mmCIF file with all atom_site columns, C-alpha atoms in Angstrom:
data_model
loop_
_atom_site.group_PDB
_atom_site.id
_atom_site.type_symbol
_atom_site.label_atom_id
_atom_site.label_alt_id
_atom_site.label_comp_id
_atom_site.label_asym_id
_atom_site.label_entity_id
_atom_site.label_seq_id
_atom_site.pdbx_PDB_ins_code
_atom_site.Cartn_x
_atom_site.Cartn_y
_atom_site.Cartn_z
_atom_site.occupancy
_atom_site.B_iso_or_equiv
_atom_site.pdbx_formal_charge
_atom_site.auth_seq_id
_atom_site.auth_comp_id
_atom_site.auth_asym_id
_atom_site.auth_atom_id
_atom_site.pdbx_PDB_model_num
ATOM 1   C CA . MET A 1 1   ? -0.222  -11.382 -9.472  1.00 70.00 ? 476 MET A CA 1
ATOM 2   C CA . GLU A 1 2   ? 0.154   -8.454  -7.114  1.00 85.00 ? 477 GLU A CA 1
ATOM 3   C CA . CYS A 1 3   ? -2.376  -7.453  -4.498  1.00 92.00 ? 478 CYS A CA 1
ATOM 4   C CA . VAL A 1 4   ? -2.349  -4.181  -2.555  1.00 95.00 ? 479 VAL A CA 1
ATOM 5   C CA . PHE A 1 5   ? -5.378  -2.942  -0.650  1.00 96.00 ? 480 PHE A CA 1
ATOM 6   C CA . GLY A 1 6   ? -6.217  -0.603  2.197   1.00 96.00 ? 481 GLY A CA 1
ATOM 7   C CA . LEU A 1 7   ? -8.955  1.080   4.174   1.00 96.00 ? 482 LEU A CA 1
ATOM 8   C CA . VAL A 1 8   ? -9.593  3.854   6.686   1.00 97.00 ? 483 VAL A CA 1
ATOM 9   C CA . GLY A 1 9   ? -10.905 3.024   10.155  1.00 95.00 ? 484 GLY A CA 1
ATOM 10  C CA . ASN A 1 10  ? -11.662 4.900   13.346  1.00 94.00 ? 485 ASN A CA 1
ATOM 11  C CA . GLY A 1 11  ? -8.460  6.835   13.960  1.00 93.00 ? 486 GLY A CA 1
ATOM 12  C CA . PHE A 1 12  ? -6.189  4.776   11.702  1.00 95.00 ? 487 PHE A CA 1
ATOM 13  C CA . SER A 1 13  ? -5.488  3.643   8.144   1.00 96.00 ? 488 SER A CA 1
ATOM 14  C CA . ILE A 1 14  ? -4.363  0.144   7.230   1.00 97.00 ? 489 ILE A CA 1
ATOM 15  C CA . ILE A 1 15  ? -2.605  -1.177  4.121   1.00 97.00 ? 490 ILE A CA 1
ATOM 16  C CA . ALA A 1 16  ? -1.979  -4.812  3.191   1.00 96.00 ? 491 ALA A CA 1
ATOM 17  C CA . ALA A 1 17  ? 0.146   -6.107  0.330   1.00 95.00 ? 492 ALA A CA 1
ATOM 18  C CA . ASP A 1 18  ? 1.405   -9.408  -0.959  1.00 94.00 ? 493 ASP A CA 1
ATOM 19  C CA . THR A 1 19  ? 5.112   -10.091 -0.503  1.00 92.00 ? 494 THR A CA 1
ATOM 20  C CA . SER A 1 20  ? 5.907   -12.037 -3.674  1.00 90.00 ? 495 SER A CA 1
ATOM 21  C CA . ALA A 1 21  ? 8.624   -10.920 -6.081  1.00 88.00 ? 496 ALA A CA 1
ATOM 22  C CA . VAL A 1 22  ? 7.801   -12.636 -9.367  1.00 87.00 ? 497 VAL A CA 1
ATOM 23  C CA . ASN A 1 23  ? 8.899   -12.518 -12.984 1.00 85.00 ? 498 ASN A CA 1
ATOM 24  C CA . SER A 1 24  ? 6.999   -14.426 -15.624 1.00 83.00 ? 499 SER A CA 1
ATOM 25  C CA . ILE A 1 25  ? 6.426   -17.919 -14.156 1.00 85.00 ? 500 ILE A CA 1
ATOM 26  C CA . LEU A 1 26  ? 9.201   -17.617 -11.545 1.00 87.00 ? 501 LEU A CA 1
ATOM 27  C CA . VAL A 1 27  ? 8.874   -16.632 -7.893  1.00 86.00 ? 502 VAL A CA 1
ATOM 28  C CA . HIS A 1 28  ? 12.151  -15.040 -6.809  1.00 87.00 ? 503 HIS A CA 1
ATOM 29  C CA . LYS A 1 29  ? 11.249  -14.423 -3.176  1.00 88.00 ? 504 LYS A CA 1
ATOM 30  C CA . SER A 1 30  ? 8.192   -14.477 -0.937  1.00 87.00 ? 505 SER A CA 1
ATOM 31  C CA . ASN A 1 31  ? 9.146   -11.855 1.663   1.00 88.00 ? 506 ASN A CA 1
ATOM 32  C CA . GLU A 1 32  ? 9.359   -8.666  -0.424  1.00 90.00 ? 507 GLU A CA 1
ATOM 33  C CA . ASP A 1 33  ? 7.911   -5.771  1.595   1.00 93.00 ? 508 ASP A CA 1
ATOM 34  C CA . LYS A 1 34  ? 5.830   -3.602  -0.769  1.00 94.00 ? 509 LYS A CA 1
ATOM 35  C CA . VAL A 1 35  ? 4.535   -1.215  1.896   1.00 95.00 ? 510 VAL A CA 1
ATOM 36  C CA . MET A 1 36  ? 7.116   1.493   2.561   1.00 94.00 ? 511 MET A CA 1
ATOM 37  C CA . ILE A 1 37  ? 7.121   3.640   5.701   1.00 94.00 ? 512 ILE A CA 1
ATOM 38  C CA . LEU A 1 38  ? 7.602   7.125   4.209   1.00 93.00 ? 513 LEU A CA 1
ATOM 39  C CA . ASP A 1 39  ? 7.997   8.935   7.523   1.00 91.00 ? 514 ASP A CA 1
ATOM 40  C CA . SER A 1 40  ? 6.701   8.728   11.073  1.00 91.00 ? 515 SER A CA 1
ATOM 41  C CA . HIS A 1 41  ? 3.029   8.978   10.039  1.00 94.00 ? 516 HIS A CA 1
ATOM 42  C CA . LYS A 1 42  ? 2.805   7.868   6.399   1.00 96.00 ? 517 LYS A CA 1
ATOM 43  C CA . LEU A 1 43  ? 2.682   4.540   4.542   1.00 96.00 ? 518 LEU A CA 1
ATOM 44  C CA . MET A 1 44  ? 2.994   3.915   0.817   1.00 96.00 ? 519 MET A CA 1
ATOM 45  C CA . GLY A 1 45  ? 1.804   0.613   -0.629  1.00 96.00 ? 520 GLY A CA 1
ATOM 46  C CA . ALA A 1 46  ? 2.833   0.081   -4.239  1.00 95.00 ? 521 ALA A CA 1
ATOM 47  C CA . SER A 1 47  ? 2.297   -2.406  -7.032  1.00 93.00 ? 522 SER A CA 1
ATOM 48  C CA . GLY A 1 48  ? 3.777   -2.538  -10.502 1.00 91.00 ? 523 GLY A CA 1
ATOM 49  C CA . GLU A 1 49  ? 7.048   -3.335  -12.243 1.00 91.00 ? 524 GLU A CA 1
ATOM 50  C CA . ALA A 1 50  ? 9.609   -4.152  -9.552  1.00 89.00 ? 525 ALA A CA 1
ATOM 51  C CA . GLY A 1 51  ? 12.224  -1.641  -10.711 1.00 91.00 ? 526 GLY A CA 1
ATOM 52  C CA . ASP A 1 52  ? 9.733   1.213   -11.073 1.00 94.00 ? 527 ASP A CA 1
ATOM 53  C CA . ARG A 1 53  ? 8.107   0.368   -7.758  1.00 94.00 ? 528 ARG A CA 1
ATOM 54  C CA . VAL A 1 54  ? 11.327  0.378   -5.747  1.00 94.00 ? 529 VAL A CA 1
ATOM 55  C CA . GLN A 1 55  ? 12.877  3.392   -7.511  1.00 95.00 ? 530 GLN A CA 1
ATOM 56  C CA . PHE A 1 56  ? 9.785   5.585   -7.360  1.00 95.00 ? 531 PHE A CA 1
ATOM 57  C CA . THR A 1 57  ? 8.801   4.814   -3.751  1.00 95.00 ? 532 THR A CA 1
ATOM 58  C CA . GLU A 1 58  ? 12.371  5.481   -2.591  1.00 96.00 ? 533 GLU A CA 1
ATOM 59  C CA . TYR A 1 59  ? 12.399  8.717   -4.616  1.00 96.00 ? 534 TYR A CA 1
ATOM 60  C CA . VAL A 1 60  ? 9.217   9.907   -2.888  1.00 96.00 ? 535 VAL A CA 1
ATOM 61  C CA . GLN A 1 61  ? 10.509  8.840   0.530   1.00 96.00 ? 536 GLN A CA 1
ATOM 62  C CA . LYS A 1 62  ? 13.754  10.788  0.145   1.00 96.00 ? 537 LYS A CA 1
ATOM 63  C CA . ASN A 1 63  ? 11.968  13.905  -1.157  1.00 96.00 ? 538 ASN A CA 1
ATOM 64  C CA . VAL A 1 64  ? 9.536   13.843  1.768   1.00 95.00 ? 539 VAL A CA 1
ATOM 65  C CA . ALA A 1 65  ? 12.528  13.641  4.131   1.00 95.00 ? 540 ALA A CA 1
ATOM 66  C CA . LEU A 1 66  ? 14.315  16.426  2.222   1.00 96.00 ? 541 LEU A CA 1
ATOM 67  C CA . TYR A 1 67  ? 11.297  18.726  2.535   1.00 95.00 ? 542 TYR A CA 1
ATOM 68  C CA . GLN A 1 68  ? 11.155  18.175  6.284   1.00 93.00 ? 543 GLN A CA 1
ATOM 69  C CA . PHE A 1 69  ? 14.924  18.718  6.593   1.00 95.00 ? 544 PHE A CA 1
ATOM 70  C CA . ARG A 1 70  ? 14.782  21.991  4.637   1.00 95.00 ? 545 ARG A CA 1
ATOM 71  C CA . ASN A 1 71  ? 11.630  23.446  6.186   1.00 94.00 ? 546 ASN A CA 1
ATOM 72  C CA . GLY A 1 72  ? 11.525  21.966  9.659   1.00 93.00 ? 547 GLY A CA 1
ATOM 73  C CA . ILE A 1 73  ? 7.956   20.685  9.273   1.00 92.00 ? 548 ILE A CA 1
ATOM 74  C CA . PRO A 1 74  ? 6.711   17.471  7.634   1.00 92.00 ? 549 PRO A CA 1
ATOM 75  C CA . LEU A 1 75  ? 4.481   17.371  4.569   1.00 94.00 ? 550 LEU A CA 1
ATOM 76  C CA . SER A 1 76  ? 0.846   16.560  5.301   1.00 95.00 ? 551 SER A CA 1
ATOM 77  C CA . THR A 1 77  ? -0.610  13.391  3.824   1.00 95.00 ? 552 THR A CA 1
ATOM 78  C CA . ALA A 1 78  ? -2.586  15.430  1.266   1.00 96.00 ? 553 ALA A CA 1
ATOM 79  C CA . ALA A 1 79  ? 0.535   17.374  0.246   1.00 96.00 ? 554 ALA A CA 1
ATOM 80  C CA . THR A 1 80  ? 2.514   14.135  -0.116  1.00 96.00 ? 555 THR A CA 1
ATOM 81  C CA . ALA A 1 81  ? -0.258  12.675  -2.270  1.00 96.00 ? 556 ALA A CA 1
ATOM 82  C CA . ASN A 1 82  ? -0.274  15.735  -4.523  1.00 96.00 ? 557 ASN A CA 1
ATOM 83  C CA . PHE A 1 83  ? 3.531   15.715  -4.781  1.00 96.00 ? 558 PHE A CA 1
ATOM 84  C CA . THR A 1 84  ? 3.449   12.022  -5.723  1.00 96.00 ? 559 THR A CA 1
ATOM 85  C CA . ARG A 1 85  ? 0.710   12.631  -8.280  1.00 96.00 ? 560 ARG A CA 1
ATOM 86  C CA . GLY A 1 86  ? 2.686   15.540  -9.756  1.00 95.00 ? 561 GLY A CA 1
ATOM 87  C CA . GLU A 1 87  ? 5.830   13.458  -10.161 1.00 96.00 ? 562 GLU A CA 1
ATOM 88  C CA . LEU A 1 88  ? 3.866   10.667  -11.871 1.00 96.00 ? 563 LEU A CA 1
ATOM 89  C CA . ALA A 1 89  ? 2.191   13.201  -14.172 1.00 96.00 ? 564 ALA A CA 1
ATOM 90  C CA . THR A 1 90  ? 5.559   14.719  -15.125 1.00 95.00 ? 565 THR A CA 1
ATOM 91  C CA . ALA A 1 91  ? 7.057   11.287  -15.781 1.00 94.00 ? 566 ALA A CA 1
ATOM 92  C CA . LEU A 1 92  ? 3.998   10.289  -17.825 1.00 92.00 ? 567 LEU A CA 1
ATOM 93  C CA . ARG A 1 93  ? 5.098   12.721  -20.586 1.00 91.00 ? 568 ARG A CA 1
ATOM 94  C CA . LYS A 1 94  ? 8.731   11.569  -20.490 1.00 91.00 ? 569 LYS A CA 1
ATOM 95  C CA . ASN A 1 95  ? 9.501   8.121   -19.111 1.00 91.00 ? 570 ASN A CA 1
ATOM 96  C CA . PRO A 1 96  ? 6.396   6.735   -17.379 1.00 93.00 ? 571 PRO A CA 1
ATOM 97  C CA . TYR A 1 97  ? 6.537   4.730   -14.166 1.00 94.00 ? 572 TYR A CA 1
ATOM 98  C CA . SER A 1 98  ? 4.487   1.541   -14.187 1.00 94.00 ? 573 SER A CA 1
ATOM 99  C CA . VAL A 1 99  ? 3.460   1.855   -10.554 1.00 95.00 ? 574 VAL A CA 1
ATOM 100 C CA . ASN A 1 100 ? 0.146   2.119   -8.687  1.00 95.00 ? 575 ASN A CA 1
ATOM 101 C CA . ILE A 1 101 ? 0.116   3.562   -5.179  1.00 96.00 ? 576 ILE A CA 1
ATOM 102 C CA . LEU A 1 102 ? -1.992  3.600   -2.043  1.00 96.00 ? 577 LEU A CA 1
ATOM 103 C CA . LEU A 1 103 ? -0.845  6.359   0.304   1.00 97.00 ? 578 LEU A CA 1
ATOM 104 C CA . ALA A 1 104 ? -2.055  6.218   3.899   1.00 96.00 ? 579 ALA A CA 1
ATOM 105 C CA . GLY A 1 105 ? -1.309  8.764   6.589   1.00 96.00 ? 580 GLY A CA 1
ATOM 106 C CA . TYR A 1 106 ? -2.385  10.358  9.829   1.00 96.00 ? 581 TYR A CA 1
ATOM 107 C CA . ASP A 1 107 ? -2.460  14.104  10.470  1.00 95.00 ? 582 ASP A CA 1
ATOM 108 C CA . LYS A 1 108 ? -3.246  15.765  13.810  1.00 93.00 ? 583 LYS A CA 1
ATOM 109 C CA . GLU A 1 109 ? -5.709  18.169  12.180  1.00 92.00 ? 584 GLU A CA 1
ATOM 110 C CA . THR A 1 110 ? -7.557  15.843  9.809   1.00 93.00 ? 585 THR A CA 1
ATOM 111 C CA . GLY A 1 111 ? -6.974  12.356  11.217  1.00 94.00 ? 586 GLY A CA 1
ATOM 112 C CA . PRO A 1 112 ? -6.419  9.266   9.053   1.00 96.00 ? 587 PRO A CA 1
ATOM 113 C CA . SER A 1 113 ? -6.662  9.331   5.264   1.00 96.00 ? 588 SER A CA 1
ATOM 114 C CA . LEU A 1 114 ? -6.094  7.101   2.251   1.00 97.00 ? 589 LEU A CA 1
ATOM 115 C CA . TYR A 1 115 ? -5.213  8.206   -1.290  1.00 97.00 ? 590 TYR A CA 1
ATOM 116 C CA . PHE A 1 116 ? -5.496  6.217   -4.522  1.00 96.00 ? 591 PHE A CA 1
ATOM 117 C CA . ILE A 1 117 ? -2.862  7.137   -7.134  1.00 96.00 ? 592 ILE A CA 1
ATOM 118 C CA . ASP A 1 118 ? -2.565  5.069   -10.312 1.00 95.00 ? 593 ASP A CA 1
ATOM 119 C CA . TYR A 1 119 ? 0.112   4.899   -13.002 1.00 94.00 ? 594 TYR A CA 1
ATOM 120 C CA . ILE A 1 120 ? -1.515  7.604   -15.154 1.00 95.00 ? 595 ILE A CA 1
ATOM 121 C CA . ALA A 1 121 ? -1.465  10.046  -12.205 1.00 94.00 ? 596 ALA A CA 1
ATOM 122 C CA . THR A 1 122 ? -5.111  9.808   -11.163 1.00 95.00 ? 597 THR A CA 1
ATOM 123 C CA . LEU A 1 123 ? -5.510  10.954  -7.557  1.00 96.00 ? 598 LEU A CA 1
ATOM 124 C CA . HIS A 1 124 ? -8.526  10.307  -5.329  1.00 96.00 ? 599 HIS A CA 1
ATOM 125 C CA . LYS A 1 125 ? -9.077  10.428  -1.604  1.00 96.00 ? 600 LYS A CA 1
ATOM 126 C CA . VAL A 1 126 ? -10.930 7.228   -0.688  1.00 96.00 ? 601 VAL A CA 1
ATOM 127 C CA . ASP A 1 127 ? -12.121 5.168   2.274   1.00 96.00 ? 602 ASP A CA 1
ATOM 128 C CA . LYS A 1 128 ? -11.094 1.851   0.715   1.00 96.00 ? 603 LYS A CA 1
ATOM 129 C CA . ALA A 1 129 ? -9.100  0.879   -2.360  1.00 96.00 ? 604 ALA A CA 1
ATOM 130 C CA . ALA A 1 130 ? -7.194  -1.958  -4.003  1.00 95.00 ? 605 ALA A CA 1
ATOM 131 C CA . PHE A 1 131 ? -4.801  -2.622  -6.887  1.00 95.00 ? 606 PHE A CA 1
ATOM 132 C CA . GLY A 1 132 ? -3.773  -5.772  -8.725  1.00 91.00 ? 607 GLY A CA 1
ATOM 133 C CA . TYR A 1 133 ? -5.587  -8.985  -9.613  1.00 91.00 ? 608 TYR A CA 1
ATOM 134 C CA . GLY A 1 134 ? -6.506  -9.415  -5.959  1.00 90.00 ? 609 GLY A CA 1
ATOM 135 C CA . ALA A 1 135 ? -8.503  -6.179  -6.188  1.00 93.00 ? 610 ALA A CA 1
ATOM 136 C CA . TYR A 1 136 ? -11.368 -8.072  -7.860  1.00 92.00 ? 611 TYR A CA 1
ATOM 137 C CA . PHE A 1 137 ? -11.893 -10.006 -4.637  1.00 93.00 ? 612 PHE A CA 1
ATOM 138 C CA . ALA A 1 138 ? -10.696 -7.457  -2.065  1.00 94.00 ? 613 ALA A CA 1
ATOM 139 C CA . LEU A 1 139 ? -12.987 -4.714  -3.391  1.00 95.00 ? 614 LEU A CA 1
ATOM 140 C CA . SER A 1 140 ? -16.032 -7.003  -3.390  1.00 94.00 ? 615 SER A CA 1
ATOM 141 C CA . MET A 1 141 ? -15.324 -8.090  0.203   1.00 95.00 ? 616 MET A CA 1
ATOM 142 C CA . MET A 1 142 ? -14.842 -4.478  1.308   1.00 95.00 ? 617 MET A CA 1
ATOM 143 C CA . ASP A 1 143 ? -18.031 -3.390  -0.485  1.00 95.00 ? 618 ASP A CA 1
ATOM 144 C CA . ARG A 1 144 ? -19.890 -6.033  1.494   1.00 95.00 ? 619 ARG A CA 1
ATOM 145 C CA . HIS A 1 145 ? -18.267 -5.669  4.936   1.00 95.00 ? 620 HIS A CA 1
ATOM 146 C CA . TYR A 1 146 ? -16.701 -2.204  5.150   1.00 95.00 ? 621 TYR A CA 1
ATOM 147 C CA . HIS A 1 147 ? -18.365 0.554   7.164   1.00 94.00 ? 622 HIS A CA 1
ATOM 148 C CA . SER A 1 148 ? -17.089 3.882   8.422   1.00 92.00 ? 623 SER A CA 1
ATOM 149 C CA . GLY A 1 149 ? -15.640 4.015   11.910  1.00 91.00 ? 624 GLY A CA 1
ATOM 150 C CA . MET A 1 150 ? -14.332 0.437   11.962  1.00 94.00 ? 625 MET A CA 1
ATOM 151 C CA . SER A 1 151 ? -12.235 -0.562  14.963  1.00 95.00 ? 626 SER A CA 1
ATOM 152 C CA . LEU A 1 152 ? -8.743  -1.977  14.475  1.00 95.00 ? 627 LEU A CA 1
ATOM 153 C CA . GLU A 1 153 ? -10.021 -5.469  15.272  1.00 95.00 ? 628 GLU A CA 1
ATOM 154 C CA . GLU A 1 154 ? -12.829 -5.172  12.714  1.00 95.00 ? 629 GLU A CA 1
ATOM 155 C CA . ALA A 1 155 ? -10.461 -3.800  10.064  1.00 95.00 ? 630 ALA A CA 1
ATOM 156 C CA . THR A 1 156 ? -7.897  -6.545  10.681  1.00 95.00 ? 631 THR A CA 1
ATOM 157 C CA . ASP A 1 157 ? -10.671 -9.141  10.432  1.00 96.00 ? 632 ASP A CA 1
ATOM 158 C CA . LEU A 1 158 ? -11.805 -7.627  7.113   1.00 96.00 ? 633 LEU A CA 1
ATOM 159 C CA . VAL A 1 159 ? -8.226  -7.660  5.802   1.00 95.00 ? 634 VAL A CA 1
ATOM 160 C CA . ASP A 1 160 ? -8.004  -11.342 6.776   1.00 95.00 ? 635 ASP A CA 1
ATOM 161 C CA . LYS A 1 161 ? -11.272 -12.000 4.936   1.00 95.00 ? 636 LYS A CA 1
ATOM 162 C CA . CYS A 1 162 ? -9.831  -10.333 1.832   1.00 94.00 ? 637 CYS A CA 1
ATOM 163 C CA . ILE A 1 163 ? -6.615  -12.368 2.071   1.00 94.00 ? 638 ILE A CA 1
ATOM 164 C CA . LEU A 1 164 ? -8.572  -15.616 2.505   1.00 94.00 ? 639 LEU A CA 1
ATOM 165 C CA . GLU A 1 165 ? -10.741 -14.776 -0.505  1.00 94.00 ? 640 GLU A CA 1
ATOM 166 C CA . ILE A 1 166 ? -7.707  -13.992 -2.659  1.00 93.00 ? 641 ILE A CA 1
ATOM 167 C CA . ARG A 1 167 ? -5.945  -17.196 -1.615  1.00 91.00 ? 642 ARG A CA 1
ATOM 168 C CA . SER A 1 168 ? -9.004  -19.331 -2.306  1.00 92.00 ? 643 SER A CA 1
ATOM 169 C CA . ARG A 1 169 ? -10.269 -17.692 -5.512  1.00 91.00 ? 644 ARG A CA 1
ATOM 170 C CA . LEU A 1 170 ? -7.261  -16.341 -7.425  1.00 88.00 ? 645 LEU A CA 1
ATOM 171 C CA . VAL A 1 171 ? -5.634  -19.061 -9.525  1.00 87.00 ? 646 VAL A CA 1
ATOM 172 C CA . VAL A 1 172 ? -2.098  -17.770 -8.940  1.00 85.00 ? 647 VAL A CA 1
ATOM 173 C CA . ALA A 1 173 ? -2.645  -16.282 -5.496  1.00 84.00 ? 648 ALA A CA 1
ATOM 174 C CA . PRO A 1 174 ? 0.359   -14.935 -3.567  1.00 87.00 ? 649 PRO A CA 1
ATOM 175 C CA . PRO A 1 175 ? 0.946   -16.924 -0.371  1.00 89.00 ? 650 PRO A CA 1
ATOM 176 C CA . ASN A 1 176 ? 2.182   -14.218 2.013   1.00 92.00 ? 651 ASN A CA 1
ATOM 177 C CA . PHE A 1 177 ? 0.940   -10.753 2.989   1.00 94.00 ? 652 PHE A CA 1
ATOM 178 C CA . VAL A 1 178 ? 2.227   -7.925  5.180   1.00 95.00 ? 653 VAL A CA 1
ATOM 179 C CA . ILE A 1 179 ? -0.162  -5.619  7.045   1.00 96.00 ? 654 ILE A CA 1
ATOM 180 C CA . LYS A 1 180 ? 0.854   -2.148  8.249   1.00 96.00 ? 655 LYS A CA 1
ATOM 181 C CA . ILE A 1 181 ? -1.103  0.556   10.042  1.00 96.00 ? 656 ILE A CA 1
ATOM 182 C CA . VAL A 1 182 ? -0.723  4.264   10.716  1.00 96.00 ? 657 VAL A CA 1
ATOM 183 C CA . ASP A 1 183 ? -2.458  6.132   13.530  1.00 94.00 ? 658 ASP A CA 1
ATOM 184 C CA . LYS A 1 184 ? -1.716  8.861   16.085  1.00 94.00 ? 659 LYS A CA 1
ATOM 185 C CA . ASP A 1 185 ? 1.132   6.715   17.444  1.00 94.00 ? 660 ASP A CA 1
ATOM 186 C CA . GLY A 1 186 ? 2.845   6.490   14.051  1.00 93.00 ? 661 GLY A CA 1
ATOM 187 C CA . ALA A 1 187 ? 3.314   4.140   11.104  1.00 94.00 ? 662 ALA A CA 1
ATOM 188 C CA . ARG A 1 188 ? 4.339   0.587   11.893  1.00 94.00 ? 663 ARG A CA 1
ATOM 189 C CA . GLU A 1 189 ? 4.144   -3.052  10.887  1.00 91.00 ? 664 GLU A CA 1
ATOM 190 C CA . HIS A 1 190 ? 1.045   -4.719  12.297  1.00 91.00 ? 665 HIS A CA 1
ATOM 191 C CA . ALA A 1 191 ? 1.211   -8.348  11.197  1.00 88.00 ? 666 ALA A CA 1
ATOM 192 C CA . TRP A 1 192 ? 2.303   -10.879 8.592   1.00 88.00 ? 667 TRP A CA 1
ATOM 193 C CA . ARG A 1 193 ? 0.038   -13.531 7.122   1.00 90.00 ? 668 ARG A CA 1
ATOM 194 C CA . GLU A 1 194 ? 2.326   -16.296 5.889   1.00 81.00 ? 669 GLU A CA 1
ATOM 195 C CA . SER A 1 195 ? 1.525   -19.661 4.348   1.00 79.00 ? 670 SER A CA 1
ATOM 196 C CA . ILE A 1 196 ? 5.032   -20.130 2.890   1.00 74.00 ? 671 ILE A CA 1
ATOM 197 C CA . LYS A 1 197 ? 8.264   -19.221 4.654   1.00 73.00 ? 672 LYS A CA 1
ATOM 198 C CA . ASP A 1 198 ? 11.234  -17.660 2.865   1.00 64.00 ? 673 ASP A CA 1
ATOM 199 C CA . GLN A 1 199 ? 12.251  -19.901 -0.044  1.00 51.00 ? 674 GLN A CA 1
ATOM 200 C CA . SER A 1 200 ? 15.820  -20.225 1.220   1.00 54.00 ? 675 SER A CA 1
ATOM 201 C CA . ALA A 1 201 ? 14.469  -21.977 4.314   1.00 49.00 ? 676 ALA A CA 1
ATOM 202 C CA . VAL A 1 202 ? 12.473  -24.530 2.341   1.00 48.00 ? 677 VAL A CA 1
ATOM 203 C CA . SER A 1 203 ? 14.342  -27.788 1.845   1.00 47.00 ? 678 SER A CA 1
ATOM 204 C CA . ALA A 1 204 ? 14.412  -29.335 -1.598  1.00 46.00 ? 679 ALA A CA 1
#
């Protein structure tokens, strides 16, 4: 029951994702980070089959680094989004990836941005987006409370509202979430929202 959602604020983008690794009725771990830091100013939140998600996000991360190594300049967020969309479109005709992506970034020229890329290689630039079962609740909360130019405090509060709604309304809600932001100072982890610690630390 994956949940990945994000929004664009005043000078930053923020992505939140659940941290549950599940298969069928089993929870394998509750601290799986599904928001990858692609480079100094880009974040990629992904949902989908665990193998596809890990393999594809790492593939994009390494190709972004390779481009910068070869050319001496980083890809812009828009270029990274189009590269990602192109790779998904190519794979769609061969061996499709079951992965949905939110790509957030910050560019000096254009500021913060957020891109919605789904498993059939649909690409849209958006102000707010969500994937997974939690999207039913996150999107409705963002439709009600989101406005352009939100401060970091307002955006974090809205993310917390979304998490609370998912936890209280979704029948198999994930317990833990990670929140990451990207702004002029770079991409970084912002906070964790945990209601269950790592399973290995829980006594029987």
